[in-house]
Amino acid sequence: MNVQAADSAARDILDRPLAATSLLDAITDLLRDVRATDFPLEVPGVEASRASRTRLVDQLADHLVPRLRQLSAPAIVVVAGSTGAGKSTLVNSLVGTEVTTAGVLRPTTRRPVLVHHPEDAELVREHPVTDAVEVVASEQVPRGIALMDAPDLDSVEAGNRRSAHRLLEAADLWLFVTTAARYGDALPWRVLGGATERGASVAMVLNRVDPTSLPTVRGDLLERLRSHGMQGSPLFVVPDVGPHAGMLEPGVVAPINRWLSMLAGPDRARTVVARTLRGSLAALRPWVDELAEAVEAQAAAATTVREALDEAVRAPADDARRTVTRGTVAQGSAQARWAELTAPGAPLAGVVRGSGKVDRSRRTGRERAAAVLPLVQDLVSSAASTLAAVGAATERALRDALATGPAGARSAAEAWSATDRAADRPREVERAAREWVGGAVDVLTGIVSGPVPVPDGADRATRRAAARATRRAEAAQRALGDEGLAALALAAAAGLEPADRMLGDLLGARGAAVVAELRDRLAGHAAAQAERERDAALAVLDRPELAPDAASTLRLRLAVIKGLT
């Protein structure tokens, strides 16, 4: 689309309320989505992306949305420039009274000032920047425009710099003030370059020019304007009037005032508004595309970090299974408790006689089951401690992996550090240990209940052996009860070899099957604890802005806007 056609399209928006309403809805949706965009991972270029997002929010919230909402509102003319350029003096001189502070103290403009004609008050009042400026009404400002004295672009105060850039994004036209001594500074041209990229209308004031150097300075400045694609921008020259206090003589600023009066005319104001609106809308496509690419870079980094965590958890999970297989769960209090329970005269002493028969003469199965309950509690505590150690070791391994991991990994590590795994882990391991213990009776009855199966066509000896094993299991259940046998199986699965031998004497091969199943379940809990640590680290990446399709919404909004413009 050429410039004339684009200007015509922008004026079309101004002339067709329905088109403006549809576009306003689309821009409002885009603003909401851009505000929701975040860059939590420190990847190359992220600071530039954050700054670009901030500027885009300013452009949408402070220029496009209010302009589309109030197409008839005055054109916002922001007077901007570097420190000491004379912005405040110029604004006061144009208005004919002191509406903003001017002086040698820097920064001079501490709170921006917006000056408008009294009859434009209602239209100006709704503009979002009014929450950050002092609003002043003056008959000297032509209807249809509003002058804004912005803070210094290079202010020593970061808040002033941020405010200046925000107000520039809100402008329909920039009145950029520089001096003969500073017009070559890099910062103003960098800012002006960004303005022209977004299609903003710009006029320049060259302040404090010595008449003897005017031809040279003016010629150099015009060449710079041409090289930045701004050859059509109006240029006003304010001569150096020497040391003075207060406002400039009316004649000095008369050309600028005449230009502002002409600009305030209905057709000219609408032309400026339309041109800047068109430029801003045209600039959205590459701007939002760039933002979407930055969102995709975040999502890609998050995927890489997830893969690194998946890889990092494998070794700890394997170690956790080996730890359980080595029988470390039975060490400590469980061993001591077993010694008590099997001492002469204790509940488990002589359960299996030397002849191999089960002793049921002294205690009932219920009594023995009750007697071994402390062993079960010891096994719960020991299993929980083992799982907690697995969790702590896995956390260290994962943190080490993030410390040396791919781009974005350290950001994930910092976010993970804000969570309290030490507080969550005890509840997790206690629950897992009790789940392991609580499932023992079901495992036991599932494997041991009923007759020992005999293959079809088995010989008599095999059948007799199966019948003896069945009677032996029934005797063991009467002697210890299901809960007592389950406690014995848990102790064997935890690594107590005497318990394993006793269970083998009582249940034979089916006892070994019970132990294998319980040991495998405990190993599974250990591996699951390692994975829970990984999941806790991954949870910090569970954010909408890090999803693989996070950029699709921005691109969809952009497609809608393109269709409307």
CSV table of C-alpha atoms in Angstrom, one decimal, residues 89 104 208 239-249:
chain,number,residue,atom,x,y,z
A,89,THR,CA,10.6,27.7,28.3
A,104,VAL,CA,18.6,25.7,35.6
A,208,ARG,CA,19.5,28.8,20.9
A,239,PRO,CA,17.7,32.2,17.7
A,240,ASP,CA,20.0,32.5,20.7
A,241,VAL,CA,18.6,35.4,22.8
A,242,GLY,CA,21.4,35.2,25.3
A,243,PRO,CA,21.0,34.9,29.1
A,244,HIS,CA,17.4,35.6,30.1
A,245,ALA,CA,14.8,34.7,32.7
A,246,GLY,CA,11.2,33.8,31.9
A,247,MET,CA,9.5,33.4,28.6
A,248,LEU,CA,10.8,34.2,25.1
A,249,GLU,CA,9.4,37.2,23.2
